[in-house]
PDB file of C-alpha atoms in Angstrom:
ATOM      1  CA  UNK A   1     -28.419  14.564  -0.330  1.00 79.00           C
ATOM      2  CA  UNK A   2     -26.223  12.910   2.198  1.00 85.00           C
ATOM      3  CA  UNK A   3     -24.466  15.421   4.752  1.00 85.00           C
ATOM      4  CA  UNK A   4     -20.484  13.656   5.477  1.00 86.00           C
ATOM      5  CA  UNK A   5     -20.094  13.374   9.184  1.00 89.00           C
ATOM      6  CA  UNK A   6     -17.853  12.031  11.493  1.00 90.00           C
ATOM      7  CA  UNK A   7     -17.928  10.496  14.326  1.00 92.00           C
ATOM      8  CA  UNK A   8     -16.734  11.823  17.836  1.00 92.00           C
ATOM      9  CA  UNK A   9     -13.100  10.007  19.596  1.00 92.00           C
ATOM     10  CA  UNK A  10     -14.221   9.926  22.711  1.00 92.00           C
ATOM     11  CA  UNK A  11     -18.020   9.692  22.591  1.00 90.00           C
ATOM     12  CA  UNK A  12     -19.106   8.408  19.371  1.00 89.00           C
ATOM     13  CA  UNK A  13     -21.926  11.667  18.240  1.00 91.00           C
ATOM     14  CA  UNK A  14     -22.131  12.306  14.698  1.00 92.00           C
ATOM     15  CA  UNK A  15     -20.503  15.497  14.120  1.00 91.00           C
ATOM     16  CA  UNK A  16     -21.753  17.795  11.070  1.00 89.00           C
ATOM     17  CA  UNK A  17     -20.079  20.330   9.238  1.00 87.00           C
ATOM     18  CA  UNK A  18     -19.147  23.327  11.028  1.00 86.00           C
ATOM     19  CA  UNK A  19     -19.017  21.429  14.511  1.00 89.00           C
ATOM     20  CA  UNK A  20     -16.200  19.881  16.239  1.00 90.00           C
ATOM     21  CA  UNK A  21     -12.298  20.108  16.778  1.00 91.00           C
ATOM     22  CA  UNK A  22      -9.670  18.165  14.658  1.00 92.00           C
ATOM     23  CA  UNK A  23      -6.877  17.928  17.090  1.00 92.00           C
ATOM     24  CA  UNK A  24      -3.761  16.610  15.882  1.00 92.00           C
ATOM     25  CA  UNK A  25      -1.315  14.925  18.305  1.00 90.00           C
ATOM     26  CA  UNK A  26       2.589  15.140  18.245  1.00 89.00           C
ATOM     27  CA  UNK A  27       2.844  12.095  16.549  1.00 89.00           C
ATOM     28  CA  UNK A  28       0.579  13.195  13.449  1.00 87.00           C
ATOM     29  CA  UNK A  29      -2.221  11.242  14.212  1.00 90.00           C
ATOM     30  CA  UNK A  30      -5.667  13.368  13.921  1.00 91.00           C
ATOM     31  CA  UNK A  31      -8.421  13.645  16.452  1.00 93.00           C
ATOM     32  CA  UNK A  32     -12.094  14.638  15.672  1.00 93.00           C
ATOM     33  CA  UNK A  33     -13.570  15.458  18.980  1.00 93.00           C
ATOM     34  CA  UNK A  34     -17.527  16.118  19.343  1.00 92.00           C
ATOM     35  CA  UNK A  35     -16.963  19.289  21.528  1.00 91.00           C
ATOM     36  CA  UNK A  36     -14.907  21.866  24.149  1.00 91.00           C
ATOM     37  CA  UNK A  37     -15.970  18.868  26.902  1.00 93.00           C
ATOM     38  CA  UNK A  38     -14.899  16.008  25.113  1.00 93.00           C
ATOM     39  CA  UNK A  39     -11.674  17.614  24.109  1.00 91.00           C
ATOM     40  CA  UNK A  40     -10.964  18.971  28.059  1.00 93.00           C
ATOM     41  CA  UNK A  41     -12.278  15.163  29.355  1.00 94.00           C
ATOM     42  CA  UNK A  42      -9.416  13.641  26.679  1.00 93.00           C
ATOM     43  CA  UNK A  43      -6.846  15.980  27.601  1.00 91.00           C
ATOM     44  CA  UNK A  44      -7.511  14.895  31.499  1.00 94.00           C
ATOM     45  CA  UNK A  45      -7.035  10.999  30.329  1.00 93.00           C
ATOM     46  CA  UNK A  46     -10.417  10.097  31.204  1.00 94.00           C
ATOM     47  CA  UNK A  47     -11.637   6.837  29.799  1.00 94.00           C
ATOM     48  CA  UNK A  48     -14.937   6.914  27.875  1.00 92.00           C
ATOM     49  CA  UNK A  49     -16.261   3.703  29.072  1.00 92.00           C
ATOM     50  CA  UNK A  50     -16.127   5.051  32.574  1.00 93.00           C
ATOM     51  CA  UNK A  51     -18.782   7.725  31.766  1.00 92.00           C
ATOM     52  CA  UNK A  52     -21.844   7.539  31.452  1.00 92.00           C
ATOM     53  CA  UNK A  53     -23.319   9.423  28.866  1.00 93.00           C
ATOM     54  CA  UNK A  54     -20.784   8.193  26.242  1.00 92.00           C
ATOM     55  CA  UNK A  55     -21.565   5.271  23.605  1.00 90.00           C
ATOM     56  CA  UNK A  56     -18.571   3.356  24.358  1.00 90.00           C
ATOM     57  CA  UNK A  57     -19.973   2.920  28.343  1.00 92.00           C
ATOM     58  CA  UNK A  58     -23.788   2.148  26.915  1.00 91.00           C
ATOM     59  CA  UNK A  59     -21.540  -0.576  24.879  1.00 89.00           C
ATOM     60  CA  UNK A  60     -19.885  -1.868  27.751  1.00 89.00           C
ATOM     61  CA  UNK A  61     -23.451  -2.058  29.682  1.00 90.00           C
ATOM     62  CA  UNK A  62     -25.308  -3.650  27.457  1.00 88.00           C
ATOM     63  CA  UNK A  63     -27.828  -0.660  27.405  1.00 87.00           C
ATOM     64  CA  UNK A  64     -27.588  -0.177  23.262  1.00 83.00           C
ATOM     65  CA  UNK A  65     -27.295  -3.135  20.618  1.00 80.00           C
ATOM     66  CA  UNK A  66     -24.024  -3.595  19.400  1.00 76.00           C
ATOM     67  CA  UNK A  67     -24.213  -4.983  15.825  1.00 74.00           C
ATOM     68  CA  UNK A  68     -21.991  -7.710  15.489  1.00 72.00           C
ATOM     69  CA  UNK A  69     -19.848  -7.839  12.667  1.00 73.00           C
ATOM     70  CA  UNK A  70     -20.666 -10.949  10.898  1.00 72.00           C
ATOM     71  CA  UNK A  71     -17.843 -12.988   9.336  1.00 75.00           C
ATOM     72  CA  UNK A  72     -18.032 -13.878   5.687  1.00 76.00           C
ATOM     73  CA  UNK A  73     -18.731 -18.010   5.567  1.00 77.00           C
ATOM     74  CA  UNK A  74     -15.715 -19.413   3.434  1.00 79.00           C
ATOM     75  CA  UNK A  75     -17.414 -21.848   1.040  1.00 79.00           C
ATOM     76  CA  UNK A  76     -16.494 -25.405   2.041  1.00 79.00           C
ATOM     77  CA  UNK A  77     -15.921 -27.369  -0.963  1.00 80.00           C
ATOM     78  CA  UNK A  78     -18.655 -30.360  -0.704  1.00 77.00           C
ATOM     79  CA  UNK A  79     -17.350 -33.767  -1.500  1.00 74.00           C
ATOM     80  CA  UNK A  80     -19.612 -35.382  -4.453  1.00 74.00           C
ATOM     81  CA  UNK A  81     -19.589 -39.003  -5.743  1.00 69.00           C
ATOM     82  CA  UNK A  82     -19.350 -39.344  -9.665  1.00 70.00           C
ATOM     83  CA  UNK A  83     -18.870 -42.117 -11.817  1.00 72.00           C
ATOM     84  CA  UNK A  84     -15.131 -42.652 -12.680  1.00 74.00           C
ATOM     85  CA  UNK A  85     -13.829 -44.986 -15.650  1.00 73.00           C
ATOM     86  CA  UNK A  86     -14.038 -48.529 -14.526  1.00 72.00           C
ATOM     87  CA  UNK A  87     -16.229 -47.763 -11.710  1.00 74.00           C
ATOM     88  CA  UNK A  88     -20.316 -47.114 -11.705  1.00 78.00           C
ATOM     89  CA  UNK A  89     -21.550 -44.782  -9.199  1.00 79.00           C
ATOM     90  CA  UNK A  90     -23.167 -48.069  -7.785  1.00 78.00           C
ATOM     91  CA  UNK A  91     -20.364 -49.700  -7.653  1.00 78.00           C
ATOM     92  CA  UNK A  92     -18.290 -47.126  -5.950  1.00 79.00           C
ATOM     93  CA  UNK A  93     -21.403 -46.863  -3.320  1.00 79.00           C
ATOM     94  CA  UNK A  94     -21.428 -50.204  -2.680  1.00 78.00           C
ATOM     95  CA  UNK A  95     -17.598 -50.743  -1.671  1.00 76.00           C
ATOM     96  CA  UNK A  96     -17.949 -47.229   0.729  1.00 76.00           C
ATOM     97  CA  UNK A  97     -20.700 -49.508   2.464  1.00 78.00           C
ATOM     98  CA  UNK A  98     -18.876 -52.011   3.256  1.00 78.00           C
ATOM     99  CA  UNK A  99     -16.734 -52.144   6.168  1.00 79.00           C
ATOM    100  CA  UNK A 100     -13.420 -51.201   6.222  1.00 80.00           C
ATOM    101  CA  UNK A 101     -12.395 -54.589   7.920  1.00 82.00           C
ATOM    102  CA  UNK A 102     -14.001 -56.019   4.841  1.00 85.00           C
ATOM    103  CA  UNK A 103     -12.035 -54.018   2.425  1.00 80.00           C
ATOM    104  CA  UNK A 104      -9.175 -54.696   3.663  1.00 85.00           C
ATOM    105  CA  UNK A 105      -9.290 -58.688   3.552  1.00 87.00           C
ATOM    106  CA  UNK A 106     -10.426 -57.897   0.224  1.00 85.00           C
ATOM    107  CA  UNK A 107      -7.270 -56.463  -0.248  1.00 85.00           C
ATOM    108  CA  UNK A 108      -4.963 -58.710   0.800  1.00 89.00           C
ATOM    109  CA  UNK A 109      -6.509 -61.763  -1.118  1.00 89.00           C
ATOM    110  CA  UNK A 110      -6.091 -59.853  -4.088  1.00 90.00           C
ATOM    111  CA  UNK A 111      -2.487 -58.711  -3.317  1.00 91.00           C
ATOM    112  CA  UNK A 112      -1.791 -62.375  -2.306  1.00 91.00           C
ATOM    113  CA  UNK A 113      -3.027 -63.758  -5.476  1.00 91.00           C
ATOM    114  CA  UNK A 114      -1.045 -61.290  -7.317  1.00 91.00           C
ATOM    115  CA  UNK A 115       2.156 -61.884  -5.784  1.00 91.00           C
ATOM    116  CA  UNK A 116       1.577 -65.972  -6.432  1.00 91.00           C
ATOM    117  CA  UNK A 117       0.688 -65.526  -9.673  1.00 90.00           C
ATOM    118  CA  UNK A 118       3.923 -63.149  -9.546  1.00 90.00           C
ATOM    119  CA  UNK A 119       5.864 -65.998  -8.397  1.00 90.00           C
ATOM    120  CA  UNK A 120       4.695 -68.298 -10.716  1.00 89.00           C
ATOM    121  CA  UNK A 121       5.974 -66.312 -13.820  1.00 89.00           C
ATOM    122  CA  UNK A 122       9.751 -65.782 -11.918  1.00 87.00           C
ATOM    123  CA  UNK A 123       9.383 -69.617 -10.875  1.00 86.00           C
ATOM    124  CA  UNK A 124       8.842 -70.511 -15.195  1.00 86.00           C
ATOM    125  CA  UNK A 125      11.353 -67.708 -16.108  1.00 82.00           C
ATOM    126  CA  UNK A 126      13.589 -68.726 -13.833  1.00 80.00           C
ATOM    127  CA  UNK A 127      13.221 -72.965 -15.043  1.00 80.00           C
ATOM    128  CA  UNK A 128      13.948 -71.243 -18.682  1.00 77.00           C
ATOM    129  CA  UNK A 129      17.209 -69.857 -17.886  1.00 74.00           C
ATOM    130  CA  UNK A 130      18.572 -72.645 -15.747  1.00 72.00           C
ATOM    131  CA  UNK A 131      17.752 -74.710 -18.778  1.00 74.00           C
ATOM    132  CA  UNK A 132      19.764 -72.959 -21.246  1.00 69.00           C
ATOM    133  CA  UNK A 133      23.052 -72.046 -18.935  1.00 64.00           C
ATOM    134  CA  UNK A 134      23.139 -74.938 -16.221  1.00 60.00           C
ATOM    135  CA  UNK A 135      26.394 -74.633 -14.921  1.00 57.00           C
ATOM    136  CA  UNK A 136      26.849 -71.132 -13.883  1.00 54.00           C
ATOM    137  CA  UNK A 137      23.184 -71.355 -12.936  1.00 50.00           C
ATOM    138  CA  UNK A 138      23.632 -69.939  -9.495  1.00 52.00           C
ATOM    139  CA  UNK A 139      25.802 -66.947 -10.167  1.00 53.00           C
ATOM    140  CA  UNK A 140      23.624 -65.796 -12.804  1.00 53.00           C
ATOM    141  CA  UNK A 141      21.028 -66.128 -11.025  1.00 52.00           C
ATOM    142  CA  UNK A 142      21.837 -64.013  -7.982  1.00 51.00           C
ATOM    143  CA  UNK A 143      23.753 -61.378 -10.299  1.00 51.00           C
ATOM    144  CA  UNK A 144      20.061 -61.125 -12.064  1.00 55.00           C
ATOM    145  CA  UNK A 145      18.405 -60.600  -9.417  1.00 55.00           C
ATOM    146  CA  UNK A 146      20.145 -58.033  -7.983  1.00 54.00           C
ATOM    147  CA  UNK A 147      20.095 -55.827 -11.246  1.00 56.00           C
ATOM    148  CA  UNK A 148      16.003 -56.703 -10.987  1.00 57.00           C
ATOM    149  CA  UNK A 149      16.091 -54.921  -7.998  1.00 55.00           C
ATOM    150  CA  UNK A 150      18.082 -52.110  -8.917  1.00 56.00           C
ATOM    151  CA  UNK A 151      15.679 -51.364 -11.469  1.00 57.00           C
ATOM    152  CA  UNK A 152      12.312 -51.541  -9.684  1.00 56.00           C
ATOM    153  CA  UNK A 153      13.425 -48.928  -7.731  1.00 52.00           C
TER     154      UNK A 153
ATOM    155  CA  UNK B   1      -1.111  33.365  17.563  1.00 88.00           C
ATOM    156  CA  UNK B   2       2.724  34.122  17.377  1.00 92.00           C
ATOM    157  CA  UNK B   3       4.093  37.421  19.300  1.00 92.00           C
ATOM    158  CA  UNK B   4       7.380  38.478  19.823  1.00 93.00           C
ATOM    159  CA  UNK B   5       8.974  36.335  22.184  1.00 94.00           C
ATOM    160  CA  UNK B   6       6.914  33.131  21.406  1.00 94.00           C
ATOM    161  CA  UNK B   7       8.922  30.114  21.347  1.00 96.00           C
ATOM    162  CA  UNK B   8       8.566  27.938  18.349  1.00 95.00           C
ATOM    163  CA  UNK B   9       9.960  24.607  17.524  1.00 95.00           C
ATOM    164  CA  UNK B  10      11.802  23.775  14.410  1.00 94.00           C
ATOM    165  CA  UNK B  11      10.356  21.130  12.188  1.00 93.00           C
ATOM    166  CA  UNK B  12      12.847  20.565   9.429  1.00 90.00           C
ATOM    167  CA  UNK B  13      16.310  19.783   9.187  1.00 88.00           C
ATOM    168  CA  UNK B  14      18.493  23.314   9.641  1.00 88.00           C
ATOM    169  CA  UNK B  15      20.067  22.136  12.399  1.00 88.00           C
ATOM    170  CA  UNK B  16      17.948  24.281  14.846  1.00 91.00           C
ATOM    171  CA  UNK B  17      15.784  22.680  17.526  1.00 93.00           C
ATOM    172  CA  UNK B  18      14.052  25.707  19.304  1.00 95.00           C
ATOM    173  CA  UNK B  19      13.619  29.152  17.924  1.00 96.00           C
ATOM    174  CA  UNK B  20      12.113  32.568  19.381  1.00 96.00           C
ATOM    175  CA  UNK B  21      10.249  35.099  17.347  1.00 95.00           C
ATOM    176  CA  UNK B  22      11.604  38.475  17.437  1.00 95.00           C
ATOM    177  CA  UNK B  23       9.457  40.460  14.710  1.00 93.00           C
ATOM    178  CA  UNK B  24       6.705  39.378  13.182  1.00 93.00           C
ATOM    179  CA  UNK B  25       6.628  40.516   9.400  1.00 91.00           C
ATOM    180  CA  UNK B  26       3.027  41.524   8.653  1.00 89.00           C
ATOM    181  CA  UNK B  27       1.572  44.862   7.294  1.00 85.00           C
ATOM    182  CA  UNK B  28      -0.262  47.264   8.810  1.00 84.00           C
ATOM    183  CA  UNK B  29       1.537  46.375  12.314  1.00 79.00           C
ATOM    184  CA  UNK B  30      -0.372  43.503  13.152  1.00 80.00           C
ATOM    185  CA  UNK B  31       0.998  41.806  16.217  1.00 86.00           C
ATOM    186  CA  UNK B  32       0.170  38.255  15.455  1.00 91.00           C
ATOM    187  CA  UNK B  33       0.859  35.564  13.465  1.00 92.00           C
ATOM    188  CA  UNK B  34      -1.124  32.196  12.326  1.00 91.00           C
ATOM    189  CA  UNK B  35      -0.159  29.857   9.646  1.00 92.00           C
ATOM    190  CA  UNK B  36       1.732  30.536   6.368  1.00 91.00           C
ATOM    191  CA  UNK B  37       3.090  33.957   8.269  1.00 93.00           C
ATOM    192  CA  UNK B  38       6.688  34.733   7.963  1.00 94.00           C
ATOM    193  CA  UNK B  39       8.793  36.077  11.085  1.00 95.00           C
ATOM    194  CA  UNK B  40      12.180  36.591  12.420  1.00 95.00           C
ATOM    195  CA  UNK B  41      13.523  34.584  14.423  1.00 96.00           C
ATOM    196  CA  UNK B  42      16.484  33.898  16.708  1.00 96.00           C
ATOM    197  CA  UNK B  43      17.693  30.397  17.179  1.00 94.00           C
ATOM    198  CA  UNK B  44      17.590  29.110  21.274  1.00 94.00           C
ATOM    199  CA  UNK B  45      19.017  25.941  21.251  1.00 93.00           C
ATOM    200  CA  UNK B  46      20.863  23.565  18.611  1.00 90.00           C
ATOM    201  CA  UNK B  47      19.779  20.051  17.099  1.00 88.00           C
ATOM    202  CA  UNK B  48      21.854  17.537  18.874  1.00 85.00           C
ATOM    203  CA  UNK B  49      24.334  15.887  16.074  1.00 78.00           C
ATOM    204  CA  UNK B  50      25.434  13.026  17.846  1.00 76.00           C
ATOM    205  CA  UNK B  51      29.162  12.945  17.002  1.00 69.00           C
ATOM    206  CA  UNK B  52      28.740  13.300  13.252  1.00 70.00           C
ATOM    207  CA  UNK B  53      30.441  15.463  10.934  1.00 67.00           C
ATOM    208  CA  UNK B  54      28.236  18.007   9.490  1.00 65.00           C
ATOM    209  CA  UNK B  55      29.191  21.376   8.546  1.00 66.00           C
ATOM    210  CA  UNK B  56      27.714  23.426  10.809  1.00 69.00           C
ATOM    211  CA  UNK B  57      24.508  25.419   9.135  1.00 72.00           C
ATOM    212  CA  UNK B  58      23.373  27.270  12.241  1.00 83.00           C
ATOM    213  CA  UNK B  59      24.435  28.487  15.140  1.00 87.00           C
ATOM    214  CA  UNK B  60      23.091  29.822  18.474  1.00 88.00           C
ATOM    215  CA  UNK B  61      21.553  33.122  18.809  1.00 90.00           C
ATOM    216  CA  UNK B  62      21.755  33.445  14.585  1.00 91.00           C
ATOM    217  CA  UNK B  63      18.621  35.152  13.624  1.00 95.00           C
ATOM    218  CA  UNK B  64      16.593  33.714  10.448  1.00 94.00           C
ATOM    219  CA  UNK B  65      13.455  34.580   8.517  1.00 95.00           C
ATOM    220  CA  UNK B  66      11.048  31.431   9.306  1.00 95.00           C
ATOM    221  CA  UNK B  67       7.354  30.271   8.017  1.00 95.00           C
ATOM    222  CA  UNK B  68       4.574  29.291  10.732  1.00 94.00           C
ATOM    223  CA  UNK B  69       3.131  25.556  10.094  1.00 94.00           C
ATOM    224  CA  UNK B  70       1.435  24.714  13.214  1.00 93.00           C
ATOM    225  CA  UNK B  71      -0.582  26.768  15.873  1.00 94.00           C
ATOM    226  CA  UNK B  72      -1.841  25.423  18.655  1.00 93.00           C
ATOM    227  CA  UNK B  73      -5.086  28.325  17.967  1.00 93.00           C
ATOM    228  CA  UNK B  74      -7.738  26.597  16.362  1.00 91.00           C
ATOM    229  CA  UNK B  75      -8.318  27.482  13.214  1.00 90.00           C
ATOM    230  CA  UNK B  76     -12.371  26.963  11.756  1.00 86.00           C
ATOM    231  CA  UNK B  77     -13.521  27.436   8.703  1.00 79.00           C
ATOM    232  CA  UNK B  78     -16.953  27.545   7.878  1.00 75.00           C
ATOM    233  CA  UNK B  79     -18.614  24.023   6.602  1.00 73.00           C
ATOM    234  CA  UNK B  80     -15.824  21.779   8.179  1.00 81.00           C
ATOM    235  CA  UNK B  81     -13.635  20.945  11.445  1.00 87.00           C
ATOM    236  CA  UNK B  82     -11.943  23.043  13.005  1.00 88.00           C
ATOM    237  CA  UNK B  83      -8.062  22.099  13.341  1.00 91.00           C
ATOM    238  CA  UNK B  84      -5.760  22.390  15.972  1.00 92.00           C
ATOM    239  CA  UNK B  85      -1.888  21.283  16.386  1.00 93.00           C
ATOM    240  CA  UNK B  86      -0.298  20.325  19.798  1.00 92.00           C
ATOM    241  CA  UNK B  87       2.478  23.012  19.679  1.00 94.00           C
ATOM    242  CA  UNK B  88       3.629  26.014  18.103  1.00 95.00           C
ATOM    243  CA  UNK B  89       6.248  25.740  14.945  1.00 95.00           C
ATOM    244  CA  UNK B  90       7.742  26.872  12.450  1.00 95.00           C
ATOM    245  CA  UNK B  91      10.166  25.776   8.862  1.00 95.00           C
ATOM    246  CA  UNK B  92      13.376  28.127   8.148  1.00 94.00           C
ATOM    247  CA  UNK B  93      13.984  30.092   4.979  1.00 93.00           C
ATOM    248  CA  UNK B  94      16.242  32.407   3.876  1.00 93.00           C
ATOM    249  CA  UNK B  95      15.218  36.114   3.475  1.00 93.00           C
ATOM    250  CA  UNK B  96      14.490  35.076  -0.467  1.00 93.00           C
ATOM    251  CA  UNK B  97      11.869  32.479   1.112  1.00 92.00           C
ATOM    252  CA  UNK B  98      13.413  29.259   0.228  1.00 92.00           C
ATOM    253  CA  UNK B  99      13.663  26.480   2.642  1.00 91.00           C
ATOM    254  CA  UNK B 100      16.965  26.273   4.661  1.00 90.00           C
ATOM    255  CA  UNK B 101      16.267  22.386   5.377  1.00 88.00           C
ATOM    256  CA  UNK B 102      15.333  19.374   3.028  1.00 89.00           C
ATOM    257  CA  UNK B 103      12.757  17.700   5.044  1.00 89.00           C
ATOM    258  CA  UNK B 104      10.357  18.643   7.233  1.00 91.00           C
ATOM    259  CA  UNK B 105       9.325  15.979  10.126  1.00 90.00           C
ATOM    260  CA  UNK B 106       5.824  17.133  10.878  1.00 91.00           C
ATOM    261  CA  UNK B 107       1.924  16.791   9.918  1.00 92.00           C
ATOM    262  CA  UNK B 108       1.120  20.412   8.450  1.00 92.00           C
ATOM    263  CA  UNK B 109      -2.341  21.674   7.176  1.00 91.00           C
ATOM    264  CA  UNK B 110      -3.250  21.363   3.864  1.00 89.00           C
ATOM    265  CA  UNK B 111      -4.063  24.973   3.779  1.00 89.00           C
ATOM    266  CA  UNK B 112      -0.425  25.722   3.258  1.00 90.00           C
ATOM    267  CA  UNK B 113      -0.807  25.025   0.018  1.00 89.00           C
ATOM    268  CA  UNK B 114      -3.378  27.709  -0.471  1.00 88.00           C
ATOM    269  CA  UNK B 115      -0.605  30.627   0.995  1.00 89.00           C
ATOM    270  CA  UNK B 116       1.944  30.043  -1.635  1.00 89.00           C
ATOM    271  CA  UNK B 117       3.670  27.163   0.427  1.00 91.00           C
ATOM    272  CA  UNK B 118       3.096  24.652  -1.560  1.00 91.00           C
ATOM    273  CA  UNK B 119       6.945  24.152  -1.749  1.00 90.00           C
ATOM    274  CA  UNK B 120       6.933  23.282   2.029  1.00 90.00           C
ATOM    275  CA  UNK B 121       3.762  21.272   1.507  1.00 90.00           C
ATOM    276  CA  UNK B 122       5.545  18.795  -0.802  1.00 90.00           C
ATOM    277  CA  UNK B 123       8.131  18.186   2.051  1.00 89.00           C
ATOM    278  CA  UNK B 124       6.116  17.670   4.507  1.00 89.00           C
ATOM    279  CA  UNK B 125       5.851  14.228   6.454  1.00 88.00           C
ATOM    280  CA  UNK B 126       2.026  14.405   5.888  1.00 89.00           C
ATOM    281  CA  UNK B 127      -0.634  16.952   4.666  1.00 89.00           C
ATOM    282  CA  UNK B 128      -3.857  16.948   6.805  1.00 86.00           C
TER     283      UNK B 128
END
């Protein structure tokens, strides 16, 4: 059988039933004092970690272990490499490798060739329509454009 | 550990801020009284009102039956902690024991409850 206690305000003892003072202050907060000594040294405002024989002063000393209160570890959410659609984990491995300098001229070529290739449909498109309105060419033309525009956006 | 002539402080709202006990009503002439006791008492000083318009409930030197809730005696029962309050005080009722105030601004002991004042126990800020 386990016997409740409590523990002591100003020195820390275990206090068992039948022992000790709850003193209740005049703002409603209780107080379970150890004994008549702790309750006179409290009432004289002295401060526990200025005597000696109290647990909060062997705390401040270094004379007892204090048990540390561990923090919980948050679980960190570990990045892992998978295989997506279009892409082999191989594959994916091997373009992390390279260098980003690498990547990046990679990059632009293919952006480059994209936009010429781009340009070379507008460039046809563009041959089509002058061939089948060539007088108003040029105000179509910019008028189309603009509307092009509009709608990309 | 109320006497005649003890000063007690008001904890609810009658309007009241001090009292003194006059009588205390026990049997057999006992002189003292502890928690859940009734006693007479006359009213010392007022509840300030701050410029608001309430009708006046009490007055000075009015004297009213009241209930003891705190002692600063410490009370011990066997198998726990003994208890102690930092003053003396005490809820008004009216000679057919019902609470003059609605509220009652204090901590009081939950053995109140056990001396057929559980009515003043419900009020109460807090029950320790």
């Amino acid at each position: 059988m386990v016997i409740k206690t409590e523990v002591c305000a100003f020195s820390d003892t275990r206090i068992y039933p039948g022992h000790g003072v709850r003193f209740i202050r005049r703002d409603g907060q209780p107080i379970t004092l150890f004994s008549a000594k702790c309750k006179s040294l409290l009432k004289q405002r002295k401060k526990p970690a200025k005597l000696t024989w109290t647990q909060a002063w062997r705390r401040l000393n270094k004379k007892i272990k204090v048990e540390e209160v561990t923090r919980r570890r948050t679980r960190k959410t570990t990045k892992l490499n998978r295989a997506i659609v279009g892409a082999s984990l191989e594959e994916i491995k091997k373009k992390r490798s390279q260098k980003p300098e690498v990547r990046s001229a990679q990059r632009e070529a293919a952006a480059k060739e994209v936009k010429a290739r781009k340009a070379a449909n507008k460039a046809a498109k563009g041959s089509a329509a002058a061939m089948k309105a060539k007088p108003t060419a040029s105000k179509q033309k910019g008028g189309n454009t603009k509307a092009r525009g509009g709608a990309k956006r | 550990m109320i006497r005649t002539q003890t000063l007690l402080k008001v904890v609810d709202n009658s309007g009241a801020k001090l009292v003194k006990c006059i009588k205390v009503k026990k049997k057999g002439g006992k002189m003292s009284a502890g928690v859940g006791d009734i006693v007479l008492v006359a009213v010392q000083t007022l509840r300030p009102r701050y410029g608001r318009r309430i009708r006046l409930k009490m007055n000075k030197s009015e004297v009213h039956h009241g209930v003891i809730v705190q002692t600063r005696r410490l009370y011990r029962n066997k198998g726990g902690i003994g208890q102690s309050f930092s003053s003396n005080s005490v809820v008004l009722v009216t000679p057919q024991l019902k609470p003059l105030g609605t509220r009652i601004s204090a901590v009081l002991p939950s053995r109140l409850r056990g001396l057929k004042w559980a009515k003043l126990a419900a009020m109460a800020k807090k029950i320790i």
